[in-house]
Tab-separated table of C-alpha atoms and ligand atoms in Angstrom:
chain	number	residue	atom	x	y	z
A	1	UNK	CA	0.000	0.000	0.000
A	2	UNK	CA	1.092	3.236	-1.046
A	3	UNK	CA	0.568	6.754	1.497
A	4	UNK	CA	0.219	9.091	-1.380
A	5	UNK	CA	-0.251	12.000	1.164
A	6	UNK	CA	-0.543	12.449	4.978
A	7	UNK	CA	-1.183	15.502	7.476
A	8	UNK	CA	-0.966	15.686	11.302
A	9	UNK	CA	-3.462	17.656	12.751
A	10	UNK	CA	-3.341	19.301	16.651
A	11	UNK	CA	-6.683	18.762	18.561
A	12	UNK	CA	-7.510	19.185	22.120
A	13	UNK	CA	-8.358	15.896	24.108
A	14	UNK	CA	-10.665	15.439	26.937
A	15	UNK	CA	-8.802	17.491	29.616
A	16	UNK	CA	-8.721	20.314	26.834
A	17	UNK	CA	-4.892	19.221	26.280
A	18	UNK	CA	-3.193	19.122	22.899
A	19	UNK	CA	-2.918	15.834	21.165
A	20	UNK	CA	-2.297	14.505	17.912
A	21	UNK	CA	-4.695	13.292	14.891
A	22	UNK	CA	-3.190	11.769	11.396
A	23	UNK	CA	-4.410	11.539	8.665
A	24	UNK	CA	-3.586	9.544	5.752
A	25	UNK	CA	-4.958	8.803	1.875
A	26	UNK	CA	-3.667	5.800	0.980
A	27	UNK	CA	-3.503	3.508	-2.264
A	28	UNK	CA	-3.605	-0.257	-2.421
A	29	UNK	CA	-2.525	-1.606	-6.463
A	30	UNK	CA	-4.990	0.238	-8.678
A	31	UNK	CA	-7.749	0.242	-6.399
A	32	UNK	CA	-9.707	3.378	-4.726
A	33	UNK	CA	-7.916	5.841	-2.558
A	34	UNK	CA	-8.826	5.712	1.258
A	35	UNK	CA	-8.941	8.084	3.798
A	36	UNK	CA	-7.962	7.242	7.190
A	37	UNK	CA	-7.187	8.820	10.703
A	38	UNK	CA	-6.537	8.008	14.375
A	39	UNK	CA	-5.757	9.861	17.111
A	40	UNK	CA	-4.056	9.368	20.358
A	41	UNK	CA	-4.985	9.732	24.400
A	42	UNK	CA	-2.714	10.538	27.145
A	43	UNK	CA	-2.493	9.239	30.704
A	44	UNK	CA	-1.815	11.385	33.789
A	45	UNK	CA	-0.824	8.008	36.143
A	46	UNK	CA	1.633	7.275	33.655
A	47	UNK	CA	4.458	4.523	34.182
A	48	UNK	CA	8.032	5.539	34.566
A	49	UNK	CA	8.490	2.776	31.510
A	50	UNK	CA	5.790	4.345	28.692
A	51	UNK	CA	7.241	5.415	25.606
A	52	UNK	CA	8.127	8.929	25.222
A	53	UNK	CA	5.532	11.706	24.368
A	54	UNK	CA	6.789	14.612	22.548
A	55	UNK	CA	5.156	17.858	23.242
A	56	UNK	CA	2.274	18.209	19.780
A	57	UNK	CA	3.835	21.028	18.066
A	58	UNK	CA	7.356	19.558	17.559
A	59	UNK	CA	6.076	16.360	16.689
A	60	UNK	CA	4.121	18.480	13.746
A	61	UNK	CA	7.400	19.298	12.824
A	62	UNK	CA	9.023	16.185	12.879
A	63	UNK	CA	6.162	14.876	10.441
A	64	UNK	CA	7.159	17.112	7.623
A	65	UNK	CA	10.371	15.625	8.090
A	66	UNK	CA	9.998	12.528	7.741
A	67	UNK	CA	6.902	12.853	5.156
A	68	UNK	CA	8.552	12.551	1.979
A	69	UNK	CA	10.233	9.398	2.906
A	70	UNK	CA	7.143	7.996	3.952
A	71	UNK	CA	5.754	8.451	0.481
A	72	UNK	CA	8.261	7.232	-1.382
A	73	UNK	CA	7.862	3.249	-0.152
A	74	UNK	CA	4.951	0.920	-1.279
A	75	UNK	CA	4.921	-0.818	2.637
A	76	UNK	CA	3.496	-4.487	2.401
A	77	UNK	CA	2.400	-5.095	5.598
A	78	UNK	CA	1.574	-2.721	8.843
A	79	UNK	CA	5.141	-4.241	10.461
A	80	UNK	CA	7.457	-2.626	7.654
A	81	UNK	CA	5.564	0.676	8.028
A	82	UNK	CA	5.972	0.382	11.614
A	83	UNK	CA	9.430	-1.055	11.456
A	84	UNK	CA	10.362	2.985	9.570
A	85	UNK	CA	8.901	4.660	12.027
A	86	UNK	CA	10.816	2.904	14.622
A	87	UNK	CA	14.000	3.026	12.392
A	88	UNK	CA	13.388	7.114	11.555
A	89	UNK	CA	13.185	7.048	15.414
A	90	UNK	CA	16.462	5.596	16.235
A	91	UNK	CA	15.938	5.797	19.784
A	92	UNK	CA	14.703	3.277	22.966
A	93	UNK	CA	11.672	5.077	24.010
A	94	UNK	CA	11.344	6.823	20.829
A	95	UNK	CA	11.837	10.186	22.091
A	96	UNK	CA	13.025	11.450	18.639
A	97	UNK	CA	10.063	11.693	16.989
A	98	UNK	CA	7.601	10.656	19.703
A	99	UNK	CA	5.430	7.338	20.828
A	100	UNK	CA	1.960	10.395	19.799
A	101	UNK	CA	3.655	10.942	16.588
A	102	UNK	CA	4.413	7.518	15.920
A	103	UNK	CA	1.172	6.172	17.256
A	104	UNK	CA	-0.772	8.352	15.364
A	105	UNK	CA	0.340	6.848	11.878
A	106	UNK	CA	0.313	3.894	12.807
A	107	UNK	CA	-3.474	3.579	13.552
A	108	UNK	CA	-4.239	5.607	10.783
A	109	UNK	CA	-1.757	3.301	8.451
A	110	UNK	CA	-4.147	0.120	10.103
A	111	UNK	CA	-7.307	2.020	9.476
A	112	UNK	CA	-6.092	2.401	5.510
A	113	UNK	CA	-4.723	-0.975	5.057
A	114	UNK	CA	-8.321	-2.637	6.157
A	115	UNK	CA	-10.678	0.557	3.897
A	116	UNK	CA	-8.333	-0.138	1.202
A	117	UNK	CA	-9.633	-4.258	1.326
A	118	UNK	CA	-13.082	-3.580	2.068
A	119	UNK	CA	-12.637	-5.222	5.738
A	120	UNK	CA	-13.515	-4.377	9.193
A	121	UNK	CA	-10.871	-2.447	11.084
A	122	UNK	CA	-11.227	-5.562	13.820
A	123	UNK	CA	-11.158	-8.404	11.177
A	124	UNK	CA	-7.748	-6.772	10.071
A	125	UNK	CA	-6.186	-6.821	13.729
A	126	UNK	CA	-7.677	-10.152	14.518
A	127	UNK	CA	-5.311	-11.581	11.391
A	128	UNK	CA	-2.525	-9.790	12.286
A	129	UNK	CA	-2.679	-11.294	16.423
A	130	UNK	CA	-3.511	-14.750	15.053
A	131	UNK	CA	-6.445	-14.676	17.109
A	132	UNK	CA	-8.260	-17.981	16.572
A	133	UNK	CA	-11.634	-17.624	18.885
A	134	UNK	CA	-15.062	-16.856	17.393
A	135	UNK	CA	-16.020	-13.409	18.391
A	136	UNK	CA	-19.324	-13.846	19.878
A	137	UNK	CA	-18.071	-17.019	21.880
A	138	UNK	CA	-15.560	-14.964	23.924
A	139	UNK	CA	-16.059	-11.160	23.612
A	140	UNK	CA	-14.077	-8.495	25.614
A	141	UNK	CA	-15.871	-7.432	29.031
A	142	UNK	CA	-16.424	-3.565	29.764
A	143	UNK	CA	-14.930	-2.320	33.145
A	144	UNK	CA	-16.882	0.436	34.055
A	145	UNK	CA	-14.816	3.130	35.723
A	146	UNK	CA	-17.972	4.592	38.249
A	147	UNK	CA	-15.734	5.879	41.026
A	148	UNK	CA	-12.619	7.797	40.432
A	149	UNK	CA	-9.919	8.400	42.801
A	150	UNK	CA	-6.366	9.008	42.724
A	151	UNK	CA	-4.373	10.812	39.907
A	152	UNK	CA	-8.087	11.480	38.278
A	153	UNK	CA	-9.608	13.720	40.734
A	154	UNK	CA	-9.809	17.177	42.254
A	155	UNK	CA	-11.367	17.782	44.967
A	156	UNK	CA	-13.223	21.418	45.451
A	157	UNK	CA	-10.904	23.400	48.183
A	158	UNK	CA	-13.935	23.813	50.173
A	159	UNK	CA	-14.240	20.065	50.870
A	160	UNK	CA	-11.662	20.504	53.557
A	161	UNK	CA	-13.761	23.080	55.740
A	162	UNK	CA	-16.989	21.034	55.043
A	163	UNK	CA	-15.712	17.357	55.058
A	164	UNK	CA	-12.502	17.359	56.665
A	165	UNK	CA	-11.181	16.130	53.027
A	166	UNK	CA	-8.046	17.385	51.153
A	167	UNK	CA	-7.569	14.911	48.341
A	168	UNK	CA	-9.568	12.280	46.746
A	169	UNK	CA	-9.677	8.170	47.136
A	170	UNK	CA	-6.397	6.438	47.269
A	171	UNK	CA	-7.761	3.922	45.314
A	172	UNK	CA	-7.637	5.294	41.296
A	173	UNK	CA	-10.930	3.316	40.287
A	174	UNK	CA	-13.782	1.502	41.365
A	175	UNK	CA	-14.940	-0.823	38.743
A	176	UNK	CA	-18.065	-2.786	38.124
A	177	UNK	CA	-17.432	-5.165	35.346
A	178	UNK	CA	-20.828	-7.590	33.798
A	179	UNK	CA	-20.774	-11.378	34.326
A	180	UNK	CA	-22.734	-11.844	31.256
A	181	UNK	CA	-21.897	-12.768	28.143
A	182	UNK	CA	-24.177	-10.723	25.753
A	183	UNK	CA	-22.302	-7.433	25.433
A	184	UNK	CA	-25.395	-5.284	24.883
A	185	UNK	CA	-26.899	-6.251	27.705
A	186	UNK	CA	-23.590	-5.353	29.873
A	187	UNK	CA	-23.508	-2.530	28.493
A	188	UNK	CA	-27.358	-1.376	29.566
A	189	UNK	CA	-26.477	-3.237	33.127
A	190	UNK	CA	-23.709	-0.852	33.183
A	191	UNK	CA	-25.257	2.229	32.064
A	192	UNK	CA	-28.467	1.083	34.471
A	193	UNK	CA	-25.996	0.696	37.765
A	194	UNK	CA	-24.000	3.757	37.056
A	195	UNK	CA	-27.081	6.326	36.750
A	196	UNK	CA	-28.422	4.527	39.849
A	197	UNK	CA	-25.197	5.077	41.928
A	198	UNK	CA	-25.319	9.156	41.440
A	199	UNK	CA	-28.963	8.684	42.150
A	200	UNK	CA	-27.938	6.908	45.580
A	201	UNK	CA	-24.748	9.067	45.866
A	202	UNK	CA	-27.056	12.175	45.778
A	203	UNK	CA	-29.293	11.223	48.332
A	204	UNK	CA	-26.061	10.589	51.050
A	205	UNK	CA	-23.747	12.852	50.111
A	206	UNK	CA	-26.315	15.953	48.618
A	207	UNK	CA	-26.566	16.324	44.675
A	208	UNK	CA	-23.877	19.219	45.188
A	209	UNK	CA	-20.906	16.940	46.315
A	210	UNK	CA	-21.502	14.501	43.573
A	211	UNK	CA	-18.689	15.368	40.709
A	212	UNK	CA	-16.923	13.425	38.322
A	213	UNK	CA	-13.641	12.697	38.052
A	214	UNK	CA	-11.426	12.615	34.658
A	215	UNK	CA	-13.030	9.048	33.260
A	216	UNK	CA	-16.480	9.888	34.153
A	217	UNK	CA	-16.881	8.224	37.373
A	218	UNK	CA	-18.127	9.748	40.427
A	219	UNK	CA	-16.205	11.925	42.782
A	220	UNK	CA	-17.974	12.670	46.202
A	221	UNK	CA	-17.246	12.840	49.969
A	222	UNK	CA	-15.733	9.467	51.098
A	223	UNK	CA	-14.130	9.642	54.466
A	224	UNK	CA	-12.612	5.839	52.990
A	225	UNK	CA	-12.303	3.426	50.223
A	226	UNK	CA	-14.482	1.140	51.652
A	227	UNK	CA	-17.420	3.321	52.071
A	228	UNK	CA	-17.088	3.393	48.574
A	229	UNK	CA	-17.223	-0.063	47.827
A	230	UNK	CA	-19.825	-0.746	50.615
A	231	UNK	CA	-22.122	1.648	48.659
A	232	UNK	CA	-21.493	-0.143	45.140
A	233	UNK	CA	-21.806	-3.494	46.731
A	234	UNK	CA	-25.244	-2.528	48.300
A	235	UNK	CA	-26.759	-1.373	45.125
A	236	UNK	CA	-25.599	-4.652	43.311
A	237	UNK	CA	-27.138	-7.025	45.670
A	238	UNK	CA	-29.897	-4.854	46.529
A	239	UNK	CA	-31.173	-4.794	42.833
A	240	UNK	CA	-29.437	-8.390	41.836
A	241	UNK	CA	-27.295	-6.631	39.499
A	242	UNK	CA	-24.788	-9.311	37.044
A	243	UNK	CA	-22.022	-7.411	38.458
A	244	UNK	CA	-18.723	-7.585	40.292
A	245	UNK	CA	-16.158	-5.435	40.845
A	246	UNK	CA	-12.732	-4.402	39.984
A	247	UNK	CA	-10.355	-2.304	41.036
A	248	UNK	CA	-7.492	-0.134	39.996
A	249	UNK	CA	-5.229	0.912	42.853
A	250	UNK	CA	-2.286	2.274	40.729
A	251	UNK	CA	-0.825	2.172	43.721
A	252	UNK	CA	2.899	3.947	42.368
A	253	UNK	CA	0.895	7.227	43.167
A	254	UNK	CA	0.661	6.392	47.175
A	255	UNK	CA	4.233	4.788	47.526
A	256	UNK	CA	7.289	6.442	48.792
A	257	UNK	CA	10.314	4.793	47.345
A	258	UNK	CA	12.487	6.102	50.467
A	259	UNK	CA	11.019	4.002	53.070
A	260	UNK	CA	9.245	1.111	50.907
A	261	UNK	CA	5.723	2.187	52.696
A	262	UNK	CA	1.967	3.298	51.185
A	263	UNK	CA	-0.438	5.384	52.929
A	264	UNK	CA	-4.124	4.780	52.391
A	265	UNK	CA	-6.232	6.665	54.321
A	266	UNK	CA	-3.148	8.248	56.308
A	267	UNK	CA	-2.041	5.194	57.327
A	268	UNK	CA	1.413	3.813	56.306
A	269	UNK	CA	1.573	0.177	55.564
A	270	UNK	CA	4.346	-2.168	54.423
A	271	UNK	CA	3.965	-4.636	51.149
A	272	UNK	CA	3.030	-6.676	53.338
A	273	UNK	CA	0.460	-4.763	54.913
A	274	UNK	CA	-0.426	-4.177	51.709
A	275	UNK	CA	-1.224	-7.336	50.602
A	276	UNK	CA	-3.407	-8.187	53.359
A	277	UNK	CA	-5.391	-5.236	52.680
A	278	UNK	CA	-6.441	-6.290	49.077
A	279	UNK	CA	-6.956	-10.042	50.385
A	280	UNK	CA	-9.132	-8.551	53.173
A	281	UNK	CA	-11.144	-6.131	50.371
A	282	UNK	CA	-11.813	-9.702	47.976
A	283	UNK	CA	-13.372	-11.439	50.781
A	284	UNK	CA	-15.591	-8.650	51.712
A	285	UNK	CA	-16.672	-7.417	48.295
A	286	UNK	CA	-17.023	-9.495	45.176
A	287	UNK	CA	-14.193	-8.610	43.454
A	288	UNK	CA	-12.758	-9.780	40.258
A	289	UNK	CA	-9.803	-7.870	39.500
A	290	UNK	CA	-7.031	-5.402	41.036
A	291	UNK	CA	-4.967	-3.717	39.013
A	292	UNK	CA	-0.990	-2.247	40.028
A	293	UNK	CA	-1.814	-3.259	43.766
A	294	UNK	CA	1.935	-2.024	44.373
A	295	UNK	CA	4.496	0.492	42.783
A	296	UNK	CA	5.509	-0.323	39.002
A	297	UNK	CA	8.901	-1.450	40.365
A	298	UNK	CA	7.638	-4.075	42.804
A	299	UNK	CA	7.681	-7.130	40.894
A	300	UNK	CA	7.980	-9.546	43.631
A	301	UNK	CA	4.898	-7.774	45.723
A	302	UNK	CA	2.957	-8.702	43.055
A	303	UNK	CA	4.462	-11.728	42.787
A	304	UNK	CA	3.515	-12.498	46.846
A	305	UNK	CA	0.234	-11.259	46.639
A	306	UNK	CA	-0.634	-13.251	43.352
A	307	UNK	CA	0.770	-16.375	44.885
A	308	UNK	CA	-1.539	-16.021	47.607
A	309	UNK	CA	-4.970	-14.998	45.383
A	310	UNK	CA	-4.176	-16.586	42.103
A	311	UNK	CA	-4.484	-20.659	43.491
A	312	UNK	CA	-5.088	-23.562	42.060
A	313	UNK	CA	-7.942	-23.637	43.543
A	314	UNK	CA	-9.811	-21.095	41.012
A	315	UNK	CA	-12.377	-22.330	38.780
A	316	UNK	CA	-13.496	-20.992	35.921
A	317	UNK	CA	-16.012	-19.216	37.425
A	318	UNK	CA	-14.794	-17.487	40.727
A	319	UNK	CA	-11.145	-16.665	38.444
A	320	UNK	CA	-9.204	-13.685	39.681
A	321	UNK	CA	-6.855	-11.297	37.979
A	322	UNK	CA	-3.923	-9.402	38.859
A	323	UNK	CA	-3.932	-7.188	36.293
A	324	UNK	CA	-0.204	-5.419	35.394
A	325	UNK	CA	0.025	-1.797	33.999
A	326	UNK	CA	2.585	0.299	35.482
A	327	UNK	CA	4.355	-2.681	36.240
A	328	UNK	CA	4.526	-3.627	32.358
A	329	UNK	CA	3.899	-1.023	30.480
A	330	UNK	CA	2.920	-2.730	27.690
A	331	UNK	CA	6.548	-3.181	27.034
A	332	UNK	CA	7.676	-7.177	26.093
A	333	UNK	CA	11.325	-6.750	27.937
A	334	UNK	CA	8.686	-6.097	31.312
A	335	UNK	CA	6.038	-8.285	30.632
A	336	UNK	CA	8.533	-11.202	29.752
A	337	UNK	CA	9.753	-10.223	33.643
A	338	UNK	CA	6.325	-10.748	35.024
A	339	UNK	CA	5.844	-13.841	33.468
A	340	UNK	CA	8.684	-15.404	34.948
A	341	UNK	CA	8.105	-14.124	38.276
A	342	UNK	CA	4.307	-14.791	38.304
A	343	UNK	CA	3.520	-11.128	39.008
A	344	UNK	CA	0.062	-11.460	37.877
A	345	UNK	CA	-2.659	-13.225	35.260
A	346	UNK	CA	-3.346	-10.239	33.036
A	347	UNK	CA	-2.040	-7.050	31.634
A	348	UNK	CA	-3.473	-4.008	30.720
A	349	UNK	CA	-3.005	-3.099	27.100
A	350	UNK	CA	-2.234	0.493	26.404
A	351	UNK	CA	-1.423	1.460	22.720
A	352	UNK	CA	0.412	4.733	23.627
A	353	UNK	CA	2.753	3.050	26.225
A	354	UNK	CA	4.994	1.461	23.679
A	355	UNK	CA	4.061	3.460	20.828
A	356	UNK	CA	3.188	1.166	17.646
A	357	UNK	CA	0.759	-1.433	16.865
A	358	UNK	CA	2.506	-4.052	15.351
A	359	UNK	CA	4.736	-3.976	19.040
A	360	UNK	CA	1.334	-3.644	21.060
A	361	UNK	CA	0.476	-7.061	18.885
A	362	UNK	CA	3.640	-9.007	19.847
A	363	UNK	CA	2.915	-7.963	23.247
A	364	UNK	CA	-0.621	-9.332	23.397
A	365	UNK	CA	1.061	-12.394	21.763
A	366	UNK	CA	3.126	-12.874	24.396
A	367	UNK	CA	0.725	-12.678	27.051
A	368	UNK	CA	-2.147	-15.143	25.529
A	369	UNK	CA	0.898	-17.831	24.730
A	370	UNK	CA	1.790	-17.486	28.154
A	371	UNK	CA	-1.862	-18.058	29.617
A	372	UNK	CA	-2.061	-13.953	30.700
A	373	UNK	CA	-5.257	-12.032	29.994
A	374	UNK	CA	-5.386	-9.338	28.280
A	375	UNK	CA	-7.189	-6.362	28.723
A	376	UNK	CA	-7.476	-3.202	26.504
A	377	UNK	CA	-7.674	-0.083	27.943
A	378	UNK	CA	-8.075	3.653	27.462
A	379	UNK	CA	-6.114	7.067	28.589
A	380	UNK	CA	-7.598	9.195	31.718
A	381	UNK	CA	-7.025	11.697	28.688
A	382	UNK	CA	-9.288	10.766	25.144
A	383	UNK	CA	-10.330	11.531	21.832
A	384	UNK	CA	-13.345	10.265	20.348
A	385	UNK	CA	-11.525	7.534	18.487
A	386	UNK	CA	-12.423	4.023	19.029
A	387	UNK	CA	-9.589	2.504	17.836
A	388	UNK	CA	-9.203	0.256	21.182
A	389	UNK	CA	-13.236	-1.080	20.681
A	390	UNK	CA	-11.599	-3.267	17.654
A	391	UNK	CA	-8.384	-3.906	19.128
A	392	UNK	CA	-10.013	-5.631	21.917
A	393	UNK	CA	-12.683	-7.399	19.939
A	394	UNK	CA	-9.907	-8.637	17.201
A	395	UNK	CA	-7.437	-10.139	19.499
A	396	UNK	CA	-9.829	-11.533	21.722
A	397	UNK	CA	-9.170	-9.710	25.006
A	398	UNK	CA	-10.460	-10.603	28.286
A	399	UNK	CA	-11.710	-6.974	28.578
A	400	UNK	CA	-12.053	-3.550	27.387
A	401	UNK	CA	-11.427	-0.319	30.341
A	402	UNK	CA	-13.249	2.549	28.828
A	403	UNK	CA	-13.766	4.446	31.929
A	404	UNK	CA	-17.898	5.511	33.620
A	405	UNK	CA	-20.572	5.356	30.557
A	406	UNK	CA	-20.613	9.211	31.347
A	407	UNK	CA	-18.937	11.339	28.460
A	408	UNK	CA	-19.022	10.882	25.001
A	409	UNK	CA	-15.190	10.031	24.248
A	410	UNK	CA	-15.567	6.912	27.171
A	411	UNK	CA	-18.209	6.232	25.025
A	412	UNK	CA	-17.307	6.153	21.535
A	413	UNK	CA	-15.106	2.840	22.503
A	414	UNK	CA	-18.111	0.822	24.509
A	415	UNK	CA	-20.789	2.295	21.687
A	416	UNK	CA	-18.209	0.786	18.572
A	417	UNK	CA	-17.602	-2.161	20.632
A	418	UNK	CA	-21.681	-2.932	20.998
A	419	UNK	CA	-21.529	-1.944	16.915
A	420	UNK	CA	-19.455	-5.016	16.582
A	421	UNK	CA	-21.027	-7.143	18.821
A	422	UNK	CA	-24.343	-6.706	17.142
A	423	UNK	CA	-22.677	-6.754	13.673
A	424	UNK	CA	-21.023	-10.522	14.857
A	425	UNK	CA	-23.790	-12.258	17.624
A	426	UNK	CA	-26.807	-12.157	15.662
A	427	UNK	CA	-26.554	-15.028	13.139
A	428	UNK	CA	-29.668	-15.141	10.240
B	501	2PG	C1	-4.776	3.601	34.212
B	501	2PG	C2	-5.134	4.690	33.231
B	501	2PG	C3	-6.437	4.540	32.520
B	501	2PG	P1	-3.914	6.970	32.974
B	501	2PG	O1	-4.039	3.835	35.171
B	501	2PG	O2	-5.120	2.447	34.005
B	501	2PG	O3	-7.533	4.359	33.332
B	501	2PG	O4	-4.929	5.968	33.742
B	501	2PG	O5	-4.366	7.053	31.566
B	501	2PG	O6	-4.027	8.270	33.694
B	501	2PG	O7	-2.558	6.358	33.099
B	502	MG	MG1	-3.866	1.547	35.628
């Protein structure tokens, strides 16, 4: 396929932050041109291993650059167009040119290569990841970001004088993910249980003290992070909801290296403190999932912890993750490190932390032929590109992390993902 010409546009993402959007016109043999473009998110708990982001205006520069290069080669597959970009980079974390920059193409290049065949952007990436399940028999799970805490909050100044409260949840987010298998009907569950909880929300806390936090979930009052999940527990047995919950602790954001210790609720624990903590929260609440329970360094926390969660004794149907992020970074040198020291089940799958598809692929690789999970997630800062909704349904991932069905660009990923869904469950 041939990029006969490309532009990188500067938009503003869902924290009103600059990010990138390319966009190609592309030519396969003597067929029609196609137009494609993808944009790119950005995190604000980001790992100290993500690819590099280069600030949006000198990346525009870069791309005229390398442009002219770029339409001089007829690429054959999405790994030699990748493979230039990586090569034009020349660097580790690809802080020449920039993971956005980078990223940016390389959706767009994937979005061209399937318009330019007539197939579905998810058909396309479930070739290139080998993926051999049937869609509807295994399709990705939404975890519904309806609480925010941590890095994604702020908390009015006045909360102090009123509530005694000067920052928000330890705890980054409170997840309730669907047990069912038919994703429309998560996805109503979902949308059912989170207008529900700021109905409940209001009535403790007043409507005025219900906010929400960067991924649409709530943001209110809580004295702790149980009171939290005591409140989202209630409302799922109370109305026999399919739901259980999940968590995302990125706990690197409450650690202090210095003295190896976390505070949660201004009290300092050890790992091992830690650790008994989380077991404590899965036997209270029906949890599912935790994800970075420790600092993105701590391999052999995780390691401890899992050992202790992750038995043998798991079936099928009460299975447990320990989902890596920080810890991984979607990066195969770091995942390859958790696999041998058993620091989890699953990793989170994050486009922007390594910078390319065709590496974000191998990664996923890695992980299924090694038994891991896989789940796809978002940025705490989006676009309204759904890029991820296909990703997760072509390689088959365990789940998809879109954040609270609250704001459009949270969203666009769960709304293309039921698209699909409907487009590959009902069989005439
Ligand atoms: C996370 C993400 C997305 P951020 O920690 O999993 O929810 O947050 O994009 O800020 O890194
Ligand atoms: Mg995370």
């Amino acid at each position: 396929m041939k990029i006969i010409d490309g532009q990188i546009k500067i938009i503003k993402d869902s924290r009103g932050h600059d990010t990138l959007e390319a966009h190609l016109l592309a030519r396969e043999g003597e067929g029609k041109n196609a137009v494609a473009f993808a944009s790119v998110p950005a995190g604000k708990s980001t790992g100290a291993h993500e690819a590099f982001v280069l600030n949006p205006k000198e990346a525009f520069e870069k791309f005229s650059e390398i442009k002219k290069d770029i339409l001089k080669i007829n690429f054959r597959d999405q790994k030699e167009f990748d493979s230039l970009l990586i090569a034009f980079d020349g660097t580790q974390n690809k802080s020449n040119l920039g993971a956005n920059l980078i990223l940016s193409l390389s959706l767009a290049f994937a979005r061209a290569w399937a318009k330019s065949r007539g197939i579905e952007l998810y058909r396309y990436l479930k070739d290139l990841s080998d993926n051999q399940k049937k869609f509807f028999e295994d399709f990705p799970r939404p975890l519904f970001n309806v609480i925010n805490g941590g890095a994604h909050v702020e908390i009015p100044k006045d909360w102090e004088k009123k509530f005694g409260i000067k920052k928000g949840l330890d705890l980054q987010e409170f997840q309730v993910i669907p047990t069912i298998k038919d994703f429309g009907i998560g996805l109503s569950v979902g949308q059912e249980f989170y207008k529900k909880l700021g109905k409940e929300l209001s009535k403790i806390y007043g409507k005025e003290n219900v906010l929400l936090g960067d991924e649409a979930g709530y943001v209110c009052p809580f004295k702790t992070n149980q009171e939290a999940l005591e409140i989202m527990q209630e409302l799922i047995n109370h109305h026999l909801y399919p739901l259980k919950i999940g968590l995302d602790a990125a706990a690197s954001q409450f650690y202090s290296k210095q003295n190896n210790l976390y505070t949660i609720e201004q009290e300092e624990m050890t790992p091992e403190e830690l650790s008994v903590f989380y077991l404590d929260l899965f036997e209270r609440y029906e949890m599912i999932s935790l994800e970075d329970p420790f600092d993105e360094e701590s391999f052999d926390d995780f390691s401890r912890l899992s050992g202790n969660l992750l038995t043998e004794k798991q079936t099928q149907k009460n299975k447990k993750l320990i989902i890596t992020d920080d810890l991984t970074t979607t990066n195969p040198g770091r995942l390859k490190e958790a696999i041998e020291k058993k620091s989890g089940n699953a990793i989170l799958i994050k486009l922007n932390q390594i910078g390319t598809l065709s590496e974000t692929i191998e990664v996923i690789k890695m992980a299924r032929d090694n038994g891991w999970q896989q789940v796809v997630s978002h940025r705490s800062g989006e676009t309204m590109d759904s890029f991820i909704a296909d990703l997760a349904v072509g390689v088959g991932a365990w789940g998809i992390k879109s954040g609270a069905p609250g704001k459009p660009e949270r969203m666009a990923k769960y709304s293309r993902a039921l698209e699909i869904w409907k487009k590959e469950s009902v069989v005439f």
